[in-house]
Coordinates of C-alpha atoms in Angstrom, one line a residue:
M1 CA 4.0 -44.4 -5.1
G2 CA 5.5 -43.6 -8.5
Q3 CA 4.4 -40.0 -8.3
L4 CA 6.8 -39.8 -5.5
H5 CA 9.7 -41.1 -7.0
N6 CA 9.4 -38.8 -9.9
L7 CA 9.2 -35.8 -6.9
M8 CA 12.1 -36.5 -5.2
L9 CA 13.9 -37.0 -8.6
L10 CA 12.9 -33.8 -9.9
L11 CA 13.5 -32.0 -7.0
P12 CA 17.6 -32.1 -7.5
C13 CA 17.4 -31.1 -10.5
L14 CA 15.7 -28.1 -9.9
I15 CA 17.4 -26.0 -7.2
F16 CA 21.3 -26.9 -8.4
S17 CA 22.5 -23.4 -6.5
T18 CA 25.9 -22.6 -5.7
L19 CA 26.5 -20.0 -2.8
L20 CA 29.2 -17.1 -3.0
H21 CA 30.6 -15.8 0.4
I22 CA 33.5 -13.3 0.5
E23 CA 34.5 -12.1 3.8
A24 CA 36.8 -9.0 4.4
M25 CA 39.2 -10.5 6.9
S26 CA 41.3 -7.2 7.5
V27 CA 42.4 -4.1 5.9
A28 CA 44.1 -6.1 3.4
A29 CA 43.1 -9.2 3.1
M30 CA 39.9 -10.8 1.8
K31 CA 38.7 -14.3 1.3
V32 CA 36.1 -15.3 -1.6
S33 CA 34.6 -19.2 -0.9
T34 CA 31.7 -21.0 -2.8
T35 CA 29.1 -23.5 -1.7
P36 CA 27.5 -25.9 -4.2
I37 CA 24.2 -26.7 -3.2
F38 CA 24.9 -30.4 -4.5
P39 CA 28.7 -32.0 -4.2
T40 CA 27.9 -34.2 -6.7
I41 CA 25.8 -34.4 -10.5
P42 CA 25.4 -37.4 -11.9
R43 CA 26.6 -37.7 -16.0
A44 CA 23.4 -38.3 -16.9
Q45 CA 21.4 -35.7 -15.6
T46 CA 20.8 -32.2 -16.8
N47 CA 20.3 -29.8 -13.9
K48 CA 18.5 -26.6 -15.0
D49 CA 19.0 -24.9 -12.0
L50 CA 22.3 -25.4 -10.0
G51 CA 23.0 -22.8 -7.4
V52 CA 25.8 -21.5 -5.5
T53 CA 26.2 -19.0 -3.4
A54 CA 29.8 -16.8 -3.0
R55 CA 30.6 -15.4 0.5
R56 CA 33.4 -12.7 0.5
G57 CA 34.1 -10.6 2.9
A58 CA 37.0 -8.0 3.7
A59 CA 40.9 0.7 5.7
G60 CA 42.4 3.8 4.3
S61 CA 41.2 8.0 4.8
R62 CA 37.5 9.0 4.2
S63 CA 35.9 12.4 3.1
Q64 CA 32.2 12.8 4.9
W65 CA 29.5 15.3 4.0
P66 CA 26.9 15.4 6.9
L67 CA 23.4 16.5 5.7
L68 CA 21.6 18.0 8.2
D69 CA 18.1 19.3 8.3
V70 CA 17.4 22.8 9.8
S71 CA 13.6 22.5 9.0
S72 CA 10.9 24.2 11.4
S73 CA 10.4 20.6 12.6
M74 CA 13.5 20.3 14.1
N75 CA 12.8 22.1 16.9
D76 CA 9.9 19.4 18.6
P77 CA 10.6 18.3 21.6
V78 CA 11.9 14.8 22.4
A79 CA 11.5 12.8 25.6
A80 CA 12.1 15.0 29.0
A81 CA 15.9 15.9 30.3
S82 CA 14.7 13.5 33.1
P83 CA 11.6 12.3 34.5
E84 CA 11.8 15.1 37.3
S85 CA 11.6 17.7 34.7
N86 CA 9.6 19.2 32.7
L87 CA 12.6 20.5 30.4
Q88 CA 12.8 18.6 27.1
A89 CA 15.0 18.7 24.4
S90 CA 14.3 19.4 20.4
R91 CA 14.9 17.5 17.9
L92 CA 17.6 19.7 16.8
D93 CA 19.6 19.4 20.3
V94 CA 20.1 15.8 20.0
L95 CA 21.3 16.0 16.4
K96 CA 23.9 18.8 17.6
A97 CA 25.2 15.7 20.5
S98 CA 25.2 13.1 18.2
M99 CA 27.4 15.1 15.5
K100 CA 29.5 16.2 18.1
F101 CA 30.1 12.8 19.2
I102 CA 30.7 11.5 15.4
I103 CA 33.2 14.3 14.6
S104 CA 34.8 13.4 18.0
K105 CA 35.4 9.6 16.7
L106 CA 37.2 10.6 13.0
D107 CA 40.7 9.8 12.5
D108 CA 42.8 13.2 11.7
G109 CA 43.3 11.9 8.3
D110 CA 39.4 12.4 7.6
R111 CA 38.0 15.6 6.5
L112 CA 34.4 16.4 6.6
S113 CA 32.0 19.5 5.1
I114 CA 28.6 20.0 6.6
V115 CA 26.1 21.2 3.9
A116 CA 22.5 22.1 6.5
F117 CA 19.5 22.6 4.5
N118 CA 15.8 23.6 4.4
D119 CA 14.1 24.7 2.1
G120 CA 17.7 24.8 0.1
P121 CA 21.4 24.7 1.5
V122 CA 22.0 27.2 4.3
K123 CA 24.8 28.9 3.9
E124 CA 25.8 30.4 7.0
Y125 CA 25.0 27.3 9.2
S126 CA 27.2 24.8 6.4
S127 CA 31.0 24.8 6.7
G128 CA 33.5 24.1 3.6
L129 CA 36.1 21.0 3.1
L130 CA 37.8 20.5 6.6
D131 CA 40.4 18.2 7.6
V132 CA 39.4 17.3 10.8
S133 CA 42.9 17.6 12.0
G134 CA 44.1 20.7 13.3
D135 CA 41.2 23.4 13.9
G136 CA 38.6 21.0 11.6
R137 CA 36.9 19.8 14.4
S138 CA 36.7 23.0 16.9
I139 CA 35.4 24.7 13.8
T140 CA 32.9 22.2 12.9
G141 CA 31.8 22.0 16.5
K142 CA 31.2 25.9 16.8
K143 CA 29.2 25.4 13.3
I144 CA 27.2 23.0 14.6
D145 CA 26.3 24.8 18.1
R146 CA 25.0 27.6 15.6
L147 CA 22.4 25.6 14.0
Q148 CA 19.1 26.6 14.3
A149 CA 15.5 25.2 12.7
R150 CA 13.0 26.9 10.5
G151 CA 11.8 26.5 7.1
G152 CA 10.3 23.6 4.9
T153 CA 12.3 20.5 3.8
A154 CA 14.5 20.2 0.2
L155 CA 16.5 17.3 -0.1
M156 CA 17.9 17.3 -4.2
P157 CA 19.1 20.6 -3.6
A158 CA 20.9 19.4 -0.3
L159 CA 22.5 16.4 -1.9
E160 CA 23.1 18.0 -5.3
E161 CA 25.7 20.8 -3.3
A162 CA 27.1 17.8 -1.3
V163 CA 28.4 15.7 -4.6
K164 CA 29.1 19.5 -5.6
I165 CA 32.0 19.4 -2.5
L166 CA 32.7 15.9 -3.5
D167 CA 33.0 16.6 -7.3
E168 CA 35.3 19.9 -6.9
R169 CA 37.7 17.7 -4.5
Q170 CA 41.4 18.6 -5.5
S171 CA 43.4 15.9 -6.7
S172 CA 45.5 15.4 -3.8
S173 CA 42.0 14.5 -2.0
R174 CA 40.5 12.0 -5.0
N175 CA 42.2 9.0 -3.3
R176 CA 39.5 9.4 0.0
V177 CA 36.4 7.5 0.1
G178 CA 33.7 10.0 0.0
F179 CA 30.4 9.0 1.9
I180 CA 27.1 11.4 2.7
L181 CA 25.4 10.8 5.3
L182 CA 21.5 12.8 4.9
L183 CA 19.2 13.4 8.4
T184 CA 15.8 14.8 8.2
D185 CA 12.6 14.5 10.1
G186 CA 10.4 15.9 7.6
D187 CA 9.1 15.4 4.4
D188 CA 9.9 16.5 1.2
T189 CA 8.3 19.9 0.9
T190 CA 9.3 20.7 -2.8
G191 CA 5.9 18.1 -4.5
F192 CA 9.4 16.5 -5.9
R193 CA 8.0 12.5 -6.9
W194 CA 10.9 10.1 -5.7
S195 CA 11.8 7.4 -7.4
R196 CA 15.1 5.4 -8.1
H197 CA 15.1 6.7 -11.7
A198 CA 14.8 10.3 -10.7
I199 CA 18.0 10.1 -8.7
H200 CA 20.2 7.8 -10.0
G201 CA 22.2 10.5 -11.7
A202 CA 22.4 12.4 -8.5
V203 CA 23.3 10.3 -6.2
A204 CA 25.6 7.3 -7.7
K205 CA 29.4 8.7 -7.3
Y206 CA 29.0 8.5 -4.0
P207 CA 27.1 6.2 -1.1
V208 CA 24.7 8.1 0.8
H209 CA 23.4 6.8 4.1
T210 CA 20.4 8.3 5.3
F211 CA 18.1 8.9 8.4
G212 CA 14.8 9.5 8.8
L213 CA 14.1 10.8 12.6
G214 CA 10.8 10.8 13.9
A215 CA 7.0 9.0 12.3
S216 CA 6.6 12.7 10.0
H217 CA 9.1 11.5 8.0
D218 CA 9.2 9.9 4.5
P219 CA 10.3 6.8 3.9
E220 CA 10.1 6.7 0.3
P221 CA 12.5 9.6 -0.8
L222 CA 15.5 8.5 1.6
L223 CA 15.5 4.5 0.8
H224 CA 15.0 5.0 -2.7
I225 CA 18.3 7.5 -2.5
A226 CA 20.0 5.0 -0.2
Q227 CA 19.0 2.0 -3.4
G228 CA 20.4 4.5 -6.3
S229 CA 24.0 5.2 -3.9
R230 CA 24.0 1.4 -2.9
G231 CA 24.3 3.3 0.8
T232 CA 21.4 1.9 3.5
Y233 CA 17.9 3.9 4.7
S234 CA 17.8 3.7 8.4
F235 CA 15.6 5.5 11.3
V236 CA 14.9 6.4 14.6
D237 CA 11.2 5.6 15.5
D238 CA 9.5 8.9 17.9
D239 CA 10.6 6.8 21.4
N240 CA 13.9 6.5 20.2
L241 CA 15.2 10.3 19.2
G242 CA 17.2 10.6 22.2
N243 CA 19.2 7.8 20.4
I244 CA 20.3 9.4 17.7
A245 CA 23.9 8.5 17.9
V246 CA 23.5 5.1 18.9
A247 CA 21.7 4.9 15.3
L248 CA 24.5 7.0 13.9
A249 CA 27.3 5.3 15.3
V250 CA 25.9 1.7 13.5
C251 CA 27.2 3.6 10.3
L252 CA 30.1 5.1 11.5
G253 CA 31.5 2.2 12.4
G254 CA 31.3 0.7 9.1
L255 CA 32.8 3.7 8.1
R256 CA 35.6 4.0 9.7
T257 CA 37.2 0.6 8.8
V258 CA 36.9 0.6 5.2
A259 CA 39.5 -2.6 4.0
A260 CA 38.4 -1.9 0.0
V261 CA 36.7 0.0 -2.1
D262 CA 35.8 -0.5 -6.0
T263 CA 35.3 -4.6 -6.2
R264 CA 34.1 -7.0 -8.5
V265 CA 33.3 -10.4 -8.5
S266 CA 33.9 -11.8 -11.8
L267 CA 32.5 -15.1 -13.3
K268 CA 33.2 -17.8 -16.2
A269 CA 31.9 -20.9 -17.1
A270 CA 34.8 -23.0 -16.9
E271 CA 36.7 -24.1 -20.2
L272 CA 36.1 -28.1 -19.2
S273 CA 32.5 -27.7 -17.8
G274 CA 30.7 -28.8 -20.5
G275 CA 28.6 -26.3 -21.6
A276 CA 27.8 -25.1 -18.5
R277 CA 26.1 -21.7 -18.2
I278 CA 25.4 -18.9 -15.8
V279 CA 21.9 -18.4 -15.4
R280 CA 21.2 -15.5 -13.2
V281 CA 22.9 -14.1 -10.2
D282 CA 20.9 -13.3 -7.0
S283 CA 22.9 -9.8 -5.5
G284 CA 20.4 -8.2 -3.5
G285 CA 21.0 -3.9 -3.5
Y286 CA 24.7 -4.7 -5.9
E287 CA 24.4 -4.4 -9.4
S288 CA 25.1 -7.6 -11.5
S289 CA 25.2 -9.2 -14.9
V290 CA 25.6 -12.0 -17.1
A291 CA 27.2 -11.6 -20.2
C292 CA 28.3 -14.1 -23.3
G293 CA 25.0 -16.3 -23.5
G294 CA 25.8 -16.8 -19.9
A295 CA 29.7 -17.5 -20.6
S296 CA 30.6 -14.6 -18.1
G297 CA 29.5 -12.8 -15.2
E298 CA 29.8 -9.9 -12.9
V299 CA 28.8 -8.4 -9.6
V300 CA 30.0 -5.1 -8.6
V301 CA 30.1 -4.8 -5.0
G302 CA 32.2 -1.0 -4.2
V303 CA 32.4 -0.5 -0.9
L304 CA 33.4 -3.3 1.9
Y305 CA 34.4 -2.8 5.2
A306 CA 36.7 -4.7 7.7
G307 CA 34.4 -7.8 9.4
E308 CA 31.6 -7.4 6.8
V309 CA 30.3 -10.6 4.9
K310 CA 28.2 -11.1 1.5
N311 CA 26.2 -13.3 0.3
F312 CA 25.0 -13.9 -3.6
V313 CA 23.5 -17.2 -5.1
V314 CA 24.7 -17.7 -8.7
H315 CA 22.6 -19.9 -10.8
L316 CA 23.8 -22.3 -13.3
H317 CA 22.4 -24.3 -16.1
V318 CA 24.6 -27.7 -16.3
P319 CA 24.2 -30.1 -19.1
A320 CA 23.8 -33.9 -19.2
A321 CA 27.8 -35.5 -19.9
S322 CA 28.7 -38.3 -22.0
S323 CA 32.4 -40.4 -20.2
T324 CA 33.8 -39.6 -24.0
T325 CA 32.8 -36.0 -24.0
L326 CA 33.3 -34.9 -20.0
T327 CA 37.0 -34.0 -19.0
F328 CA 38.2 -33.9 -15.2
S329 CA 40.8 -32.7 -13.2
S330 CA 41.7 -33.4 -9.4
S331 CA 41.6 -30.0 -7.4
E332 CA 44.5 -31.4 -5.3
C333 CA 47.2 -31.5 -8.0
G334 CA 45.4 -30.2 -11.4
Y335 CA 46.0 -33.0 -13.8
Y336 CA 43.7 -33.6 -16.4
C337 CA 43.0 -37.4 -17.2
G338 CA 39.8 -37.8 -19.2
A339 CA 37.3 -39.2 -18.2
A340 CA 39.2 -41.1 -15.4
T341 CA 37.2 -40.9 -11.8
V342 CA 40.5 -41.1 -9.4
C343 CA 43.3 -39.8 -10.5
D344 CA 46.1 -41.4 -11.7
H345 CA 48.8 -38.9 -10.4
C346 CA 47.0 -38.3 -6.7
H347 CA 45.2 -40.6 -6.0
H348 CA 41.9 -38.3 -5.6
R349 CA 38.5 -38.0 -6.6
H350 CA 38.5 -36.3 -10.1
Q351 CA 35.9 -33.5 -9.7
Q352 CA 34.2 -31.2 -12.9
Q353 CA 35.1 -27.2 -12.7
L354 CA 32.2 -26.0 -13.4
L355 CA 32.6 -22.1 -12.5
A356 CA 35.3 -19.8 -12.4
V357 CA 35.8 -17.2 -9.9
G358 CA 37.8 -13.9 -8.9
Y359 CA 37.6 -10.9 -7.6
S360 CA 39.1 -7.4 -7.4
Y361 CA 39.5 -4.4 -5.0
S362 CA 41.5 -1.5 -4.6
H363 CA 42.3 -0.1 -1.0
A364 CA 41.7 3.9 -2.7
P365 CA 39.1 5.5 -5.1
G366 CA 41.2 6.1 -8.8
A367 CA 44.3 4.1 -7.7
A368 CA 44.9 1.5 -10.6
A369 CA 48.2 1.1 -9.6
A370 CA 47.2 -0.1 -6.2
A371 CA 44.5 -2.6 -7.3
V372 CA 44.6 -5.8 -6.6
S373 CA 43.1 -9.1 -8.8
V374 CA 43.0 -12.5 -7.5
E375 CA 41.6 -15.9 -8.7
G376 CA 39.8 -17.9 -6.2
H377 CA 39.0 -22.0 -6.8
G378 CA 36.1 -22.0 -8.7
V379 CA 33.2 -24.1 -8.0
F380 CA 34.0 -28.2 -8.5
V381 CA 31.3 -30.9 -8.5
E382 CA 31.9 -34.8 -8.7
R383 CA 30.1 -36.6 -11.6
P384 CA 29.5 -39.9 -11.1
E385 CA 28.7 -42.1 -13.4
V386 CA 25.4 -43.4 -12.1
A387 CA 22.1 -44.1 -14.2
A388 CA 19.3 -43.0 -11.8
V389 CA 19.3 -42.4 -7.8
F390 CA 15.7 -43.0 -6.8
V391 CA 14.7 -44.8 -3.6
S392 CA 11.1 -45.4 -2.2
V393 CA 9.5 -43.8 0.7
D394 CA 10.4 -47.5 2.9
G395 CA 14.3 -47.3 1.7
V396 CA 14.1 -49.6 -0.8
G397 CA 15.8 -49.4 -3.9
V398 CA 14.1 -48.9 -7.1
G399 CA 13.9 -52.1 -9.6
G400 CA 15.7 -54.1 -7.1
G401 CA 18.7 -52.4 -7.6
R402 CA 21.6 -51.3 -5.8
Q403 CA 20.0 -48.4 -3.1
Q404 CA 21.7 -45.3 -4.2
Q405 CA 21.6 -42.5 -1.8
I406 CA 20.1 -39.2 -2.5
P407 CA 22.5 -36.6 -2.2
H408 CA 20.3 -33.7 -0.5
P409 CA 20.9 -30.3 -0.5
S410 CA 23.1 -27.9 1.2
P411 CA 21.1 -26.3 4.3
V412 CA 23.5 -23.3 3.5
V413 CA 22.6 -22.9 0.0
M414 CA 18.8 -23.1 0.6
Q415 CA 18.8 -21.0 3.4
H416 CA 20.4 -17.8 1.4
M417 CA 18.1 -18.4 -1.6
V418 CA 15.4 -18.4 0.8
R419 CA 16.6 -14.8 2.1
F420 CA 16.9 -13.9 -1.3
E421 CA 13.6 -14.5 -3.0
L422 CA 11.7 -13.4 0.4
L423 CA 13.5 -10.3 -0.3
E424 CA 12.3 -9.9 -3.7
L425 CA 8.3 -10.8 -2.3
V426 CA 9.0 -7.7 0.7
A427 CA 10.7 -5.3 -1.9
G428 CA 8.0 -5.7 -4.3
F429 CA 5.7 -5.3 -1.6
A430 CA 7.1 -1.6 -0.6
E431 CA 7.5 -0.6 -4.2
A432 CA 3.6 -1.2 -4.8
E433 CA 2.9 0.4 -1.6
M434 CA 4.8 3.4 -2.2
A435 CA 3.3 4.0 -5.8
S436 CA -0.2 3.6 -4.6
K437 CA 0.6 6.7 -1.4
P438 CA -2.2 6.0 0.8
A439 CA -3.8 9.1 1.3
T440 CA -5.8 7.6 4.6
T441 CA -4.9 5.8 7.4
K442 CA -7.8 3.4 6.9
T443 CA -5.9 1.4 4.3
K444 CA -2.8 0.9 6.5
P445 CA -4.7 -2.4 7.6
R446 CA -5.2 -3.5 3.8
A447 CA -0.9 -3.5 3.8
A448 CA -0.6 -5.5 6.6
D449 CA -3.3 -8.5 5.2
V450 CA -1.8 -7.8 1.7
L451 CA 2.2 -8.6 3.2
Q452 CA 0.5 -11.7 5.7
G453 CA -1.4 -12.7 2.7
K454 CA 1.9 -12.7 0.4
W455 CA 3.9 -14.5 3.3
E456 CA 1.5 -17.3 3.8
E457 CA 1.6 -18.1 -0.2
F458 CA 5.5 -18.6 0.0
R459 CA 5.2 -20.3 3.0
R460 CA 3.2 -23.1 2.0
A461 CA 5.3 -23.2 -1.5
R462 CA 8.7 -23.7 0.5
Q463 CA 6.9 -26.0 3.5
F464 CA 8.5 -29.1 2.1
W465 CA 12.3 -27.3 0.8
G466 CA 14.7 -29.6 3.5
G467 CA 17.1 -28.0 5.5
V468 CA 15.2 -24.6 5.2
E469 CA 14.7 -23.5 8.7
L470 CA 11.2 -21.0 8.4
D471 CA 10.0 -20.0 11.7
G472 CA 13.0 -17.6 11.9
V473 CA 11.8 -15.9 8.9
E474 CA 8.3 -16.0 10.0
R475 CA 8.8 -13.8 13.2
E476 CA 10.8 -10.7 11.2
V477 CA 7.6 -11.4 8.5
D478 CA 5.3 -10.7 11.7
A479 CA 7.4 -7.4 13.0
M480 CA 7.3 -6.4 9.0
V481 CA 3.2 -7.0 8.9
A482 CA 3.0 -5.1 12.8
S483 CA 4.8 -2.4 12.0
L484 CA 2.6 -1.3 8.7
R485 CA 0.6 0.6 11.1
G486 CA 2.7 3.3 11.4
G487 CA 3.7 3.1 8.0
L488 CA 6.4 1.9 5.5
A489 CA 9.4 2.6 7.5
Y490 CA 10.4 -0.2 9.3
V491 CA 9.6 -2.9 6.1
S492 CA 11.9 0.2 4.2
S493 CA 14.8 0.1 6.7
W494 CA 14.5 -4.1 6.3
V495 CA 14.9 -3.9 2.6
S496 CA 17.6 -1.5 2.8
S497 CA 19.5 -3.7 5.3
H498 CA 19.1 -7.2 3.7
Q499 CA 19.6 -6.1 0.4
M500 CA 22.9 -4.5 1.0
Q501 CA 23.5 -7.5 3.7
R502 CA 24.6 -4.1 5.7
T503 CA 23.0 -3.1 9.6
T504 CA 20.2 -0.6 9.8
A505 CA 18.5 1.5 12.5
M506 CA 15.0 -0.5 12.1
G507 CA 14.0 2.5 14.8
S508 CA 15.3 1.7 17.4
L509 CA 19.2 -0.3 17.9
E510 CA 17.0 -3.3 19.3
K511 CA 15.9 -3.9 16.1
V512 CA 18.7 -5.0 13.6
V513 CA 20.1 -7.8 12.1
A514 CA 22.8 -8.9 14.3
E515 CA 24.3 -10.9 11.4
F516 CA 25.3 -7.6 9.9
M517 CA 27.3 -6.1 12.6
T518 CA 30.9 -5.7 12.6
P519 CA 32.9 -5.6 15.8
A520 CA 34.1 -2.0 14.8
M521 CA 30.0 -1.4 14.9
V522 CA 29.6 -3.0 18.0
I523 CA 32.5 -1.2 19.4
M524 CA 31.0 1.9 18.3
V525 CA 27.6 1.8 19.3
E526 CA 29.2 1.0 23.0
E527 CA 30.6 4.6 23.3
A528 CA 27.1 6.2 21.7
R529 CA 25.6 4.6 24.6
K530 CA 27.1 6.2 27.4
L531 CA 27.1 9.4 26.0
P532 CA 24.9 11.3 28.1
P533 CA 21.3 12.9 27.4
P534 CA 21.3 16.0 25.6
P535 CA 20.4 18.8 27.9
P536 CA 17.5 20.9 27.1
P537 CA 17.5 24.1 25.6
A538 CA 17.9 26.6 28.9
A539 CA 20.3 24.2 30.7
A540 CA 22.4 24.2 27.5
A541 CA 23.1 28.4 27.3
A542 CA 24.0 28.1 30.9
E543 CA 26.2 25.2 30.6
A544 CA 27.7 27.5 27.8
A545 CA 27.8 30.7 30.0
R546 CA 29.2 28.9 32.8
E547 CA 31.9 28.3 30.3
R548 CA 32.3 31.5 28.8
P549 CA 35.8 33.4 30.4
G550 CA 34.5 36.2 32.1
G551 CA 35.1 39.8 30.9
C552 CA 35.8 38.6 27.5
D553 CA 35.1 35.9 25.5
G554 CA 37.0 37.0 21.8
G555 CA 33.7 38.1 20.2
D556 CA 30.7 36.4 19.0
D557 CA 29.9 37.2 15.1
L558 CA 27.8 39.9 14.9
H559 CA 26.0 38.7 12.0
Y560 CA 24.8 35.8 13.7
V561 CA 24.0 37.6 17.3
I562 CA 22.0 40.3 15.0
R563 CA 20.4 37.5 13.1
Q564 CA 19.5 35.7 16.3
R565 CA 17.8 39.4 17.6
L566 CA 16.1 39.8 14.7
E567 CA 14.1 35.7 14.2
L568 CA 13.1 36.6 17.8
W569 CA 11.6 40.0 17.4
S570 CA 9.9 38.6 14.0
K571 CA 8.3 35.7 16.3
V572 CA 6.8 37.9 18.9
R573 CA 5.1 40.7 15.9
R574 CA 3.6 37.5 14.5
E575 CA 2.4 36.5 17.8
V576 CA 0.8 40.0 18.5
S577 CA -1.6 39.1 15.6
L578 CA -2.8 36.5 17.4
M579 CA -3.4 38.3 20.9
Y580 CA -5.5 40.7 19.6
Q581 CA -8.7 39.1 17.9
A582 CA -11.6 41.5 16.8
S583 CA -15.5 40.4 17.7
S584 CA -18.3 40.8 14.7
E585 CA -18.8 44.7 16.0
Q586 CA -17.7 47.3 13.7
E587 CA -16.2 49.5 17.3
D588 CA -14.2 46.5 18.4
V589 CA -12.9 45.7 14.7
Q590 CA -11.4 49.5 14.9
L591 CA -10.5 49.5 18.3
T592 CA -8.4 46.4 17.9
A593 CA -6.6 47.8 15.1
V594 CA -5.6 50.4 17.1
F595 CA -4.4 48.5 20.0
R596 CA -2.1 46.1 16.8
E597 CA -0.7 49.2 15.4
A598 CA 0.7 50.5 18.3
S599 CA 1.7 47.3 20.0
L600 CA 3.7 47.1 16.4
E601 CA 5.5 50.4 16.8
A602 CA 6.4 49.9 20.2
I603 CA 7.8 46.3 19.7
D604 CA 9.6 47.9 16.3
R605 CA 10.9 50.2 19.0
A606 CA 12.2 48.0 21.5
M607 CA 13.7 45.6 18.9
H608 CA 16.1 48.6 17.4
H609 CA 17.2 49.4 20.7
D610 CA 17.8 46.0 21.6
I611 CA 20.0 45.3 18.6
Y612 CA 21.5 48.2 18.9
L613 CA 22.9 47.4 22.4
A614 CA 23.7 43.6 20.8
V615 CA 25.9 45.5 18.6
V616 CA 27.7 47.3 21.3
H617 CA 27.8 44.7 23.4
V618 CA 29.8 42.4 20.5
S619 CA 32.1 45.2 19.8
N620 CA 33.4 45.8 23.2
Q621 CA 33.5 41.7 23.6
R622 CA 36.2 42.4 20.4
R623 CA 38.0 44.9 21.6
C624 CA 39.3 43.4 24.9

């Protein structure tokens, strides 16, 4: 029984943390609150790990740069347009429809640039920096209509081009928040070895929100790009490629409601805390630091959306204190009354301040004059003068003394501590799997076994933590284990969502963290769900022909038309070689070569004649 008494005494000493709760209330309002894991600390007790959770919650014009993959794999089909039809829209068709939806939802004060890429940026399909108001929407829409898929996939040159465009904005545009959306369905074909360290300098300036389309994309570079830029990584599985717009709507719902930028949370050990110091801060994907031997700390949040909530856990070391050195203040009146238990001025119980919490933010990037700094309430605890908090299992006080009730840890703080520890476990697992780069599918069940084993060990170590609900967490882990048969995309997106405490699409909209959804995201998703399925290429062409005025339509771009015809005839030339497969006989080989040459000559003549007619047609349209 003696060992059980010791266990009950040590648990609160080793787990004493504080929750920082940050909430973006609206465009201009923000709130920070704190929750200590225990409301009281006996004066004679030293707390080696006092947990404090901090919760913070939180709009302006934006500059957005979609990076669109137009490699050849974007020609792959998605689901049939209708059950009765064999016609199928390609991934590129769905992407075009999704981007038009995004453009239609931007505000007139926003600016947009499209960077199309395959083996590198494709300038003829890309646009310069355009104001959404005026002709910006129509110009961008025409660029999207002309997208064609070919070539390989090179992500880094496209990212560098997008960053360059953002960096070269005129001074009048630099007060806009810059974002980059990267959409790709393929594996990077350049052989570049991706890591957060390798890409940090390239993308750290602007949040990059990455989207993997289909099962063939590689989640590793997309996750590292998102992590290195404080963005997010989402993916859409093969069964949901027709709903790319819905995945983008989740992201757009946040981008349209930016409440604060350059957001920072400052932490400082209170002067009258009796030597309390900050040990560490659990902040997920947000940068945090502890300085001056634990006297101060900071969390860099960056961009906050309206309605968002961020939770961080601050771990403190709180030394024992004697009544001769302890100074209390009343949180009601602020008077300092030495070591008195009750304030002589307002008669409230005195509390010791352990941590001062403040925050700062701006409404626009670089707007120093508009920066707002606020001092928060901080963290206060009572320090009762009691000898011990022992209580036996049968409820009888130890040593015959008066029974003392053991304070229970805050379930909210404990649950967030578990969340951060699980996030660290899963993120470490994902990094290890990416580093090993399994080459065959035989290793995927092994990965599932590894994660399952790590989770079982994690749960056993915390099964007696009071107030912690692990069943819901286990369901999330089960989903991750099951997903590993198809690769690391689901696990990587889960990690991204929880590191940033922000919604990501994890294969489909049914697989999102609902608690991270803001009201604006919900509204945007509902609008995206109402979009009709994209038509297959033949139907789209027929629709465009019906909408084109008879006689003349202002003329198409001559270079664009010629390029289209050349690509068509080049494809025909390549297929001719496959049509004539010679046998092993020498005579057949010679005959096949003759037919092939004759066919290629005929194709060349037909190609030149066809392009000549196309040029004449465009010229006539322009004259009319």
